[in-house]
């Protein structure tokens, strides 16, 4: 009986930790999508954090729901998001690259030195 | 093991904030691909919000709607990308393979500048 209570408490703590960290990941990804300067950096913010945040929230909710049909459906949604979210991210990034969208290169752009030198030698 | 309604409410609130931010990126995204990315991420967050809401109010029906959203979201993203690349949804995959074999690589053939309008 004591052991069961301990297991319940441990599952509660793991569930709370998974839910809170998943929410933090999703919020951080959203703020990154809003703030970052370029499509590819926004892709990096959204595509990486969405999968992990979704999986963590699913795990937390599965631990809350216990053994039931609801838990099975949650696991199905989790598996589906785990398969399709990286695929969709790859498809969006590949489509943007194929369409010729250039990344926003400020400091490491090729040919920046060649463009910068004539302005210095201008009389 | 029971659900914790206050925690679920907090997580749903955070997801709603994330969805609002994603809507802002959807409306001010400069290129088409920013908008597609925002729609895809918004759909994922909708699924999460529905799931958290269903567990919070202890109704198992909403999980089915969330599963449907998850299925539809992926198909919608791929369909939008395919339409804006080939300007048609009726191009079969076999035809795309034939075109790619004839022209070598089709990366150069459809290299057009992405426009700002959606």
PDB file of N, CA and C in Angstrom, chain A residues 18-103:
ATOM      1  N   UNK A  18       6.900  16.712 -17.108  1.00  0.00           N
ATOM      2  CA  UNK A  18       6.792  16.572 -18.564  1.00  0.00           C
ATOM      3  C   UNK A  18       5.872  17.645 -19.142  1.00  0.00           C
ATOM      4  N   UNK A  19       4.745  17.902 -18.483  1.00  0.00           N
ATOM      5  CA  UNK A  19       3.806  18.897 -19.009  1.00  0.00           C
ATOM      6  C   UNK A  19       4.422  20.295 -19.004  1.00  0.00           C
ATOM      7  N   UNK A  20       5.065  20.664 -17.878  1.00  0.00           N
ATOM      8  CA  UNK A  20       5.618  22.016 -17.779  1.00  0.00           C
ATOM      9  C   UNK A  20       6.767  22.206 -18.768  1.00  0.00           C
ATOM     10  N   UNK A  21       7.645  21.188 -18.883  1.00  0.00           N
ATOM     11  CA  UNK A  21       8.770  21.342 -19.818  1.00  0.00           C
ATOM     12  C   UNK A  21       8.274  21.340 -21.258  1.00  0.00           C
ATOM     13  N   UNK A  22       7.243  20.557 -21.549  1.00  0.00           N
ATOM     14  CA  UNK A  22       6.685  20.591 -22.900  1.00  0.00           C
ATOM     15  C   UNK A  22       6.095  21.942 -23.236  1.00  0.00           C
ATOM     16  N   UNK A  23       5.393  22.561 -22.276  1.00  0.00           N
ATOM     17  CA  UNK A  23       4.827  23.883 -22.517  1.00  0.00           C
ATOM     18  C   UNK A  23       5.938  24.905 -22.716  1.00  0.00           C
ATOM     19  N   UNK A  24       7.022  24.777 -21.936  1.00  0.00           N
ATOM     20  CA  UNK A  24       8.140  25.718 -22.090  1.00  0.00           C
ATOM     21  C   UNK A  24       8.765  25.576 -23.476  1.00  0.00           C
ATOM     22  N   UNK A  25       8.912  24.328 -23.953  1.00  0.00           N
ATOM     23  CA  UNK A  25       9.484  24.118 -25.286  1.00  0.00           C
ATOM     24  C   UNK A  25       8.598  24.734 -26.362  1.00  0.00           C
ATOM     25  N   UNK A  26       7.277  24.509 -26.242  1.00  0.00           N
ATOM     26  CA  UNK A  26       6.370  25.037 -27.271  1.00  0.00           C
ATOM     27  C   UNK A  26       6.383  26.561 -27.268  1.00  0.00           C
ATOM     28  N   UNK A  27       6.391  27.170 -26.067  1.00  0.00           N
ATOM     29  CA  UNK A  27       6.408  28.631 -25.990  1.00  0.00           C
ATOM     30  C   UNK A  27       7.724  29.193 -26.531  1.00  0.00           C
ATOM     31  N   UNK A  28       8.843  28.538 -26.220  1.00  0.00           N
ATOM     32  CA  UNK A  28      10.135  29.008 -26.717  1.00  0.00           C
ATOM     33  C   UNK A  28      10.194  28.923 -28.232  1.00  0.00           C
ATOM     34  N   UNK A  29       9.653  27.843 -28.800  1.00  0.00           N
ATOM     35  CA  UNK A  29       9.619  27.730 -30.254  1.00  0.00           C
ATOM     36  C   UNK A  29       8.767  28.813 -30.888  1.00  0.00           C
ATOM     37  N   UNK A  30       7.634  29.147 -30.270  1.00  0.00           N
ATOM     38  CA  UNK A  30       6.774  30.187 -30.824  1.00  0.00           C
ATOM     39  C   UNK A  30       7.448  31.545 -30.777  1.00  0.00           C
ATOM     40  N   UNK A  31       8.106  31.849 -29.649  1.00  0.00           N
ATOM     41  CA  UNK A  31       8.797  33.137 -29.545  1.00  0.00           C
ATOM     42  C   UNK A  31       9.937  33.202 -30.555  1.00  0.00           C
ATOM     43  N   UNK A  32      10.614  32.065 -30.769  1.00  0.00           N
ATOM     44  CA  UNK A  32      11.660  32.026 -31.785  1.00  0.00           C
ATOM     45  C   UNK A  32      11.112  32.271 -33.167  1.00  0.00           C
ATOM     46  N   UNK A  33       9.962  31.691 -33.483  1.00  0.00           N
ATOM     47  CA  UNK A  33       9.354  31.914 -34.804  1.00  0.00           C
ATOM     48  C   UNK A  33       8.974  33.379 -34.973  1.00  0.00           C
ATOM     49  N   UNK A  34       8.552  34.031 -33.899  1.00  0.00           N
ATOM     50  CA  UNK A  34       8.179  35.437 -34.026  1.00  0.00           C
ATOM     51  C   UNK A  34       9.409  36.332 -34.133  1.00  0.00           C
ATOM     52  N   UNK A  35      10.500  36.013 -33.444  1.00  0.00           N
ATOM     53  CA  UNK A  35      11.591  36.975 -33.274  1.00  0.00           C
ATOM     54  C   UNK A  35      12.736  36.795 -34.261  1.00  0.00           C
ATOM     55  N   UNK A  36      12.973  35.574 -34.757  1.00  0.00           N
ATOM     56  CA  UNK A  36      14.179  35.342 -35.541  1.00  0.00           C
ATOM     57  C   UNK A  36      14.069  36.002 -36.916  1.00  0.00           C
ATOM     58  N   UNK A  37      15.208  36.377 -37.534  1.00  0.00           N
ATOM     59  CA  UNK A  37      15.163  37.278 -38.682  1.00  0.00           C
ATOM     60  C   UNK A  37      14.897  36.625 -40.033  1.00  0.00           C
ATOM     61  N   UNK A  38      14.977  35.309 -40.146  1.00  0.00           N
ATOM     62  CA  UNK A  38      15.099  34.676 -41.443  1.00  0.00           C
ATOM     63  C   UNK A  38      14.189  33.455 -41.485  1.00  0.00           C
ATOM     64  N   UNK A  39      13.827  33.031 -42.700  1.00  0.00           N
ATOM     65  CA  UNK A  39      12.966  31.849 -42.789  1.00  0.00           C
ATOM     66  C   UNK A  39      13.652  30.615 -42.248  1.00  0.00           C
ATOM     67  N   UNK A  40      14.929  30.435 -42.560  1.00  0.00           N
ATOM     68  CA  UNK A  40      15.597  29.182 -42.158  1.00  0.00           C
ATOM     69  C   UNK A  40      15.830  29.136 -40.653  1.00  0.00           C
ATOM     70  N   UNK A  41      16.099  30.277 -40.052  1.00  0.00           N
ATOM     71  CA  UNK A  41      16.233  30.282 -38.596  1.00  0.00           C
ATOM     72  C   UNK A  41      14.879  30.051 -37.926  1.00  0.00           C
ATOM     73  N   UNK A  42      13.818  30.592 -38.521  1.00  0.00           N
ATOM     74  CA  UNK A  42      12.473  30.326 -37.981  1.00  0.00           C
ATOM     75  C   UNK A  42      12.125  28.843 -38.107  1.00  0.00           C
ATOM     76  N   UNK A  43      12.544  28.261 -39.244  1.00  0.00           N
ATOM     77  CA  UNK A  43      12.359  26.819 -39.456  1.00  0.00           C
ATOM     78  C   UNK A  43      13.052  26.019 -38.354  1.00  0.00           C
ATOM     79  N   UNK A  44      14.271  26.462 -38.024  1.00  0.00           N
ATOM     80  CA  UNK A  44      15.048  25.792 -36.988  1.00  0.00           C
ATOM     81  C   UNK A  44      14.342  25.896 -35.644  1.00  0.00           C
ATOM     82  N   UNK A  45      13.761  27.076 -35.365  1.00  0.00           N
ATOM     83  CA  UNK A  45      13.086  27.244 -34.076  1.00  0.00           C
ATOM     84  C   UNK A  45      11.819  26.397 -34.007  1.00  0.00           C
ATOM     85  N   UNK A  46      11.038  26.390 -35.086  1.00  0.00           N
ATOM     86  CA  UNK A  46       9.734  25.725 -35.015  1.00  0.00           C
ATOM     87  C   UNK A  46       9.858  24.217 -35.170  1.00  0.00           C
ATOM     88  N   UNK A  47      10.651  23.774 -36.140  1.00  0.00           N
ATOM     89  CA  UNK A  47      10.678  22.355 -36.443  1.00  0.00           C
ATOM     90  C   UNK A  47      11.273  21.507 -35.342  1.00  0.00           C
ATOM     91  N   UNK A  48      12.255  22.055 -34.633  1.00  0.00           N
ATOM     92  CA  UNK A  48      12.916  21.263 -33.599  1.00  0.00           C
ATOM     93  C   UNK A  48      12.054  21.191 -32.339  1.00  0.00           C
ATOM     94  N   UNK A  49      11.527  22.355 -31.924  1.00  0.00           N
ATOM     95  CA  UNK A  49      10.853  22.370 -30.624  1.00  0.00           C
ATOM     96  C   UNK A  49       9.450  21.792 -30.685  1.00  0.00           C
ATOM     97  N   UNK A  50       8.814  21.828 -31.868  1.00  0.00           N
ATOM     98  CA  UNK A  50       7.437  21.348 -31.954  1.00  0.00           C
ATOM     99  C   UNK A  50       7.335  19.860 -31.629  1.00  0.00           C
ATOM    100  N   UNK A  51       8.253  19.074 -32.196  1.00  0.00           N
ATOM    101  CA  UNK A  51       8.205  17.628 -31.987  1.00  0.00           C
ATOM    102  C   UNK A  51       8.441  17.268 -30.526  1.00  0.00           C
ATOM    103  N   UNK A  52       9.497  17.866 -29.948  1.00  0.00           N
ATOM    104  CA  UNK A  52       9.828  17.518 -28.565  1.00  0.00           C
ATOM    105  C   UNK A  52       8.755  18.007 -27.604  1.00  0.00           C
ATOM    106  N   UNK A  53       8.253  19.237 -27.816  1.00  0.00           N
ATOM    107  CA  UNK A  53       7.213  19.756 -26.924  1.00  0.00           C
ATOM    108  C   UNK A  53       5.944  18.939 -26.999  1.00  0.00           C
ATOM    109  N   UNK A  54       5.555  18.563 -28.220  1.00  0.00           N
ATOM    110  CA  UNK A  54       4.339  17.761 -28.390  1.00  0.00           C
ATOM    111  C   UNK A  54       4.492  16.401 -27.716  1.00  0.00           C
ATOM    112  N   UNK A  55       5.665  15.768 -27.901  1.00  0.00           N
ATOM    113  CA  UNK A  55       5.861  14.447 -27.291  1.00  0.00           C
ATOM    114  C   UNK A  55       5.855  14.537 -25.762  1.00  0.00           C
ATOM    115  N   UNK A  56       6.466  15.609 -25.217  1.00  0.00           N
ATOM    116  CA  UNK A  56       6.492  15.737 -23.754  1.00  0.00           C
ATOM    117  C   UNK A  56       5.089  15.959 -23.203  1.00  0.00           C
ATOM    118  N   UNK A  57       4.294  16.786 -23.887  1.00  0.00           N
ATOM    119  CA  UNK A  57       2.924  17.018 -23.416  1.00  0.00           C
ATOM    120  C   UNK A  57       2.105  15.734 -23.522  1.00  0.00           C
ATOM    121  N   UNK A  58       2.312  14.966 -24.600  1.00  0.00           N
ATOM    122  CA  UNK A  58       1.598  13.689 -24.741  1.00  0.00           C
ATOM    123  C   UNK A  58       1.977  12.721 -23.623  1.00  0.00           C
ATOM    124  N   UNK A  59       3.267  12.657 -23.294  1.00  0.00           N
ATOM    125  CA  UNK A  59       3.703  11.739 -22.230  1.00  0.00           C
ATOM    126  C   UNK A  59       3.102  12.152 -20.888  1.00  0.00           C
ATOM    127  N   UNK A  60       3.086  13.465 -20.626  1.00  0.00           N
ATOM    128  CA  UNK A  60       2.490  13.932 -19.373  1.00  0.00           C
ATOM    129  C   UNK A  60       1.017  13.608 -19.275  1.00  0.00           C
ATOM    130  N   UNK A  61       0.294  13.773 -20.402  1.00  0.00           N
ATOM    131  CA  UNK A  61      -1.144  13.487 -20.370  1.00  0.00           C
ATOM    132  C   UNK A  61      -1.410  11.991 -20.282  1.00  0.00           C
ATOM    133  N   UNK A  62      -0.556  11.169 -20.919  1.00  0.00           N
ATOM    134  CA  UNK A  62      -0.728   9.714 -20.812  1.00  0.00           C
ATOM    135  C   UNK A  62      -0.536   9.269 -19.364  1.00  0.00           C
ATOM    136  N   UNK A  63       0.449   9.869 -18.686  1.00  0.00           N
ATOM    137  CA  UNK A  63       0.655   9.514 -17.277  1.00  0.00           C
ATOM    138  C   UNK A  63      -0.520   9.955 -16.420  1.00  0.00           C
ATOM    139  N   UNK A  64      -1.195  11.053 -16.812  1.00  0.00           N
ATOM    140  CA  UNK A  64      -2.373  11.469 -16.046  1.00  0.00           C
ATOM    141  C   UNK A  64      -3.575  10.568 -16.320  1.00  0.00           C
ATOM    142  N   UNK A  65      -3.709  10.082 -17.570  1.00  0.00           N
ATOM    143  CA  UNK A  65      -4.929   9.366 -17.939  1.00  0.00           C
ATOM    144  C   UNK A  65      -4.936   7.924 -17.432  1.00  0.00           C
ATOM    145  N   UNK A  66      -3.768   7.352 -17.216  1.00  0.00           N
ATOM    146  CA  UNK A  66      -3.733   5.976 -16.739  1.00  0.00           C
ATOM    147  C   UNK A  66      -4.042   4.979 -17.842  1.00  0.00           C
ATOM    148  N   UNK A  67      -4.365   3.731 -17.427  1.00  0.00           N
ATOM    149  CA  UNK A  67      -4.657   2.682 -18.414  1.00  0.00           C
ATOM    150  C   UNK A  67      -6.105   2.814 -18.879  1.00  0.00           C
ATOM    151  N   UNK A  68      -6.309   3.368 -20.085  1.00  0.00           N
ATOM    152  CA  UNK A  68      -7.675   3.501 -20.605  1.00  0.00           C
ATOM    153  C   UNK A  68      -7.605   3.650 -22.115  1.00  0.00           C
ATOM    154  N   UNK A  69      -8.790   3.691 -22.746  1.00  0.00           N
ATOM    155  CA  UNK A  69      -8.832   3.895 -24.197  1.00  0.00           C
ATOM    156  C   UNK A  69      -8.354   5.283 -24.552  1.00  0.00           C
ATOM    157  N   UNK A  70      -8.599   6.248 -23.658  1.00  0.00           N
ATOM    158  CA  UNK A  70      -8.130   7.616 -23.874  1.00  0.00           C
ATOM    159  C   UNK A  70      -6.612   7.662 -23.978  1.00  0.00           C
ATOM    160  N   UNK A  71      -5.970   6.867 -23.134  1.00  0.00           N
ATOM    161  CA  UNK A  71      -4.512   6.822 -23.146  1.00  0.00           C
ATOM    162  C   UNK A  71      -3.988   6.228 -24.452  1.00  0.00           C
ATOM    163  N   UNK A  72      -4.702   5.220 -24.964  1.00  0.00           N
ATOM    164  CA  UNK A  72      -4.288   4.614 -26.232  1.00  0.00           C
ATOM    165  C   UNK A  72      -4.391   5.612 -27.384  1.00  0.00           C
ATOM    166  N   UNK A  73      -5.485   6.398 -27.391  1.00  0.00           N
ATOM    167  CA  UNK A  73      -5.630   7.410 -28.444  1.00  0.00           C
ATOM    168  C   UNK A  73      -4.554   8.480 -28.331  1.00  0.00           C
ATOM    169  N   UNK A  74      -4.225   8.857 -27.093  1.00  0.00           N
ATOM    170  CA  UNK A  74      -3.145   9.831 -26.900  1.00  0.00           C
ATOM    171  C   UNK A  74      -1.833   9.296 -27.442  1.00  0.00           C
ATOM    172  N   UNK A  75      -1.560   8.015 -27.190  1.00  0.00           N
ATOM    173  CA  UNK A  75      -0.324   7.422 -27.700  1.00  0.00           C
ATOM    174  C   UNK A  75      -0.325   7.388 -29.229  1.00  0.00           C
ATOM    175  N   UNK A  76      -1.502   7.132 -29.822  1.00  0.00           N
ATOM    176  CA  UNK A  76      -1.594   7.129 -31.291  1.00  0.00           C
ATOM    177  C   UNK A  76      -1.274   8.511 -31.855  1.00  0.00           C
ATOM    178  N   UNK A  77      -1.870   9.561 -31.236  1.00  0.00           N
ATOM    179  CA  UNK A  77      -1.592  10.921 -31.704  1.00  0.00           C
ATOM    180  C   UNK A  77      -0.112  11.244 -31.538  1.00  0.00           C
ATOM    181  N   UNK A  78       0.481  10.793 -30.413  1.00  0.00           N
ATOM    182  CA  UNK A  78       1.893  11.043 -30.194  1.00  0.00           C
ATOM    183  C   UNK A  78       2.766  10.390 -31.255  1.00  0.00           C
ATOM    184  N   UNK A  79       2.478   9.134 -31.584  1.00  0.00           N
ATOM    185  CA  UNK A  79       3.253   8.441 -32.617  1.00  0.00           C
ATOM    186  C   UNK A  79       3.082   9.142 -33.969  1.00  0.00           C
ATOM    187  N   UNK A  80       1.854   9.575 -34.254  1.00  0.00           N
ATOM    188  CA  UNK A  80       1.612  10.223 -35.544  1.00  0.00           C
ATOM    189  C   UNK A  80       2.365  11.544 -35.648  1.00  0.00           C
ATOM    190  N   UNK A  81       2.315  12.359 -34.563  1.00  0.00           N
ATOM    191  CA  UNK A  81       3.045  13.636 -34.582  1.00  0.00           C
ATOM    192  C   UNK A  81       4.544  13.371 -34.678  1.00  0.00           C
ATOM    193  N   UNK A  82       5.015  12.329 -33.996  1.00  0.00           N
ATOM    194  CA  UNK A  82       6.439  12.002 -34.028  1.00  0.00           C
ATOM    195  C   UNK A  82       6.888  11.633 -35.437  1.00  0.00           C
ATOM    196  N   UNK A  83       5.985  11.050 -36.235  1.00  0.00           N
ATOM    197  CA  UNK A  83       6.359  10.692 -37.609  1.00  0.00           C
ATOM    198  C   UNK A  83       6.173  11.860 -38.572  1.00  0.00           C
ATOM    199  N   UNK A  84       5.085  12.620 -38.438  1.00  0.00           N
ATOM    200  CA  UNK A  84       4.750  13.591 -39.475  1.00  0.00           C
ATOM    201  C   UNK A  84       5.363  14.965 -39.264  1.00  0.00           C
ATOM    202  N   UNK A  85       5.646  15.349 -38.034  1.00  0.00           N
ATOM    203  CA  UNK A  85       6.149  16.711 -37.818  1.00  0.00           C
ATOM    204  C   UNK A  85       7.537  16.930 -38.440  1.00  0.00           C
ATOM    205  N   UNK A  86       8.498  16.022 -38.265  1.00  0.00           N
ATOM    206  CA  UNK A  86       9.771  16.213 -38.970  1.00  0.00           C
ATOM    207  C   UNK A  86       9.627  16.106 -40.482  1.00  0.00           C
ATOM    208  N   UNK A  87       8.704  15.262 -40.950  1.00  0.00           N
ATOM    209  CA  UNK A  87       8.507  15.151 -42.397  1.00  0.00           C
ATOM    210  C   UNK A  87       7.979  16.453 -42.966  1.00  0.00           C
ATOM    211  N   UNK A  88       7.006  17.066 -42.294  1.00  0.00           N
ATOM    212  CA  UNK A  88       6.459  18.323 -42.777  1.00  0.00           C
ATOM    213  C   UNK A  88       7.507  19.431 -42.721  1.00  0.00           C
ATOM    214  N   UNK A  89       8.320  19.439 -41.660  1.00  0.00           N
ATOM    215  CA  UNK A  89       9.381  20.444 -41.562  1.00  0.00           C
ATOM    216  C   UNK A  89      10.374  20.301 -42.710  1.00  0.00           C
ATOM    217  N   UNK A  90      10.756  19.054 -42.994  1.00  0.00           N
ATOM    218  CA  UNK A  90      11.676  18.816 -44.100  1.00  0.00           C
ATOM    219  C   UNK A  90      11.056  19.233 -45.433  1.00  0.00           C
ATOM    220  N   UNK A  91       9.756  18.975 -45.592  1.00  0.00           N
ATOM    221  CA  UNK A  91       9.104  19.328 -46.855  1.00  0.00           C
ATOM    222  C   UNK A  91       9.075  20.841 -47.033  1.00  0.00           C
ATOM    223  N   UNK A  92       8.773  21.578 -45.956  1.00  0.00           N
ATOM    224  CA  UNK A  92       8.713  23.049 -46.066  1.00  0.00           C
ATOM    225  C   UNK A  92      10.098  23.610 -46.370  1.00  0.00           C
ATOM    226  N   UNK A  93      11.126  23.132 -45.645  1.00  0.00           N
ATOM    227  CA  UNK A  93      12.473  23.654 -45.864  1.00  0.00           C
ATOM    228  C   UNK A  93      12.969  23.298 -47.259  1.00  0.00           C
ATOM    229  N   UNK A  94      12.677  22.074 -47.725  1.00  0.00           N
ATOM    230  CA  UNK A  94      13.115  21.655 -49.054  1.00  0.00           C
ATOM    231  C   UNK A  94      12.419  22.464 -50.132  1.00  0.00           C
ATOM    232  N   UNK A  95      11.123  22.755 -49.940  1.00  0.00           N
ATOM    233  CA  UNK A  95      10.393  23.542 -50.933  1.00  0.00           C
ATOM    234  C   UNK A  95      10.950  24.956 -50.999  1.00  0.00           C
ATOM    235  N   UNK A  96      11.276  25.545 -49.850  1.00  0.00           N
ATOM    236  CA  UNK A  96      11.827  26.903 -49.848  1.00  0.00           C
ATOM    237  C   UNK A  96      13.194  26.924 -50.517  1.00  0.00           C
ATOM    238  N   UNK A  97      14.006  25.890 -50.264  1.00  0.00           N
ATOM    239  CA  UNK A  97      15.346  25.848 -50.870  1.00  0.00           C
ATOM    240  C   UNK A  97      15.255  25.638 -52.378  1.00  0.00           C
ATOM    241  N   UNK A  98      14.331  24.755 -52.807  1.00  0.00           N
ATOM    242  CA  UNK A  98      14.165  24.513 -54.234  1.00  0.00           C
ATOM    243  C   UNK A  98      13.635  25.738 -54.961  1.00  0.00           C
ATOM    244  N   UNK A  99      12.837  26.555 -54.263  1.00  0.00           N
ATOM    245  CA  UNK A  99      12.291  27.749 -54.895  1.00  0.00           C
ATOM    246  C   UNK A  99      13.299  28.885 -54.932  1.00  0.00           C
ATOM    247  N   UNK A 100      14.479  28.688 -54.353  1.00  0.00           N
ATOM    248  CA  UNK A 100      15.513  29.706 -54.461  1.00  0.00           C
ATOM    249  C   UNK A 100      15.481  30.749 -53.370  1.00  0.00           C
ATOM    250  N   UNK A 101      14.866  30.444 -52.249  1.00  0.00           N
ATOM    251  CA  UNK A 101      14.854  31.402 -51.142  1.00  0.00           C
ATOM    252  C   UNK A 101      16.236  31.451 -50.512  1.00  0.00           C
ATOM    253  N   UNK A 102      16.819  32.653 -50.470  1.00  0.00           N
ATOM    254  CA  UNK A 102      18.178  32.798 -49.951  1.00  0.00           C
ATOM    255  C   UNK A 102      18.147  33.046 -48.441  1.00  0.00           C
ATOM    256  N   UNK A 103      19.071  32.418 -47.712  1.00  0.00           N
ATOM    257  CA  UNK A 103      19.165  32.752 -46.288  1.00  0.00           C
ATOM    258  C   UNK A 103      19.701  34.151 -46.082  1.00  0.00           C
TER     259      UNK A 103
END
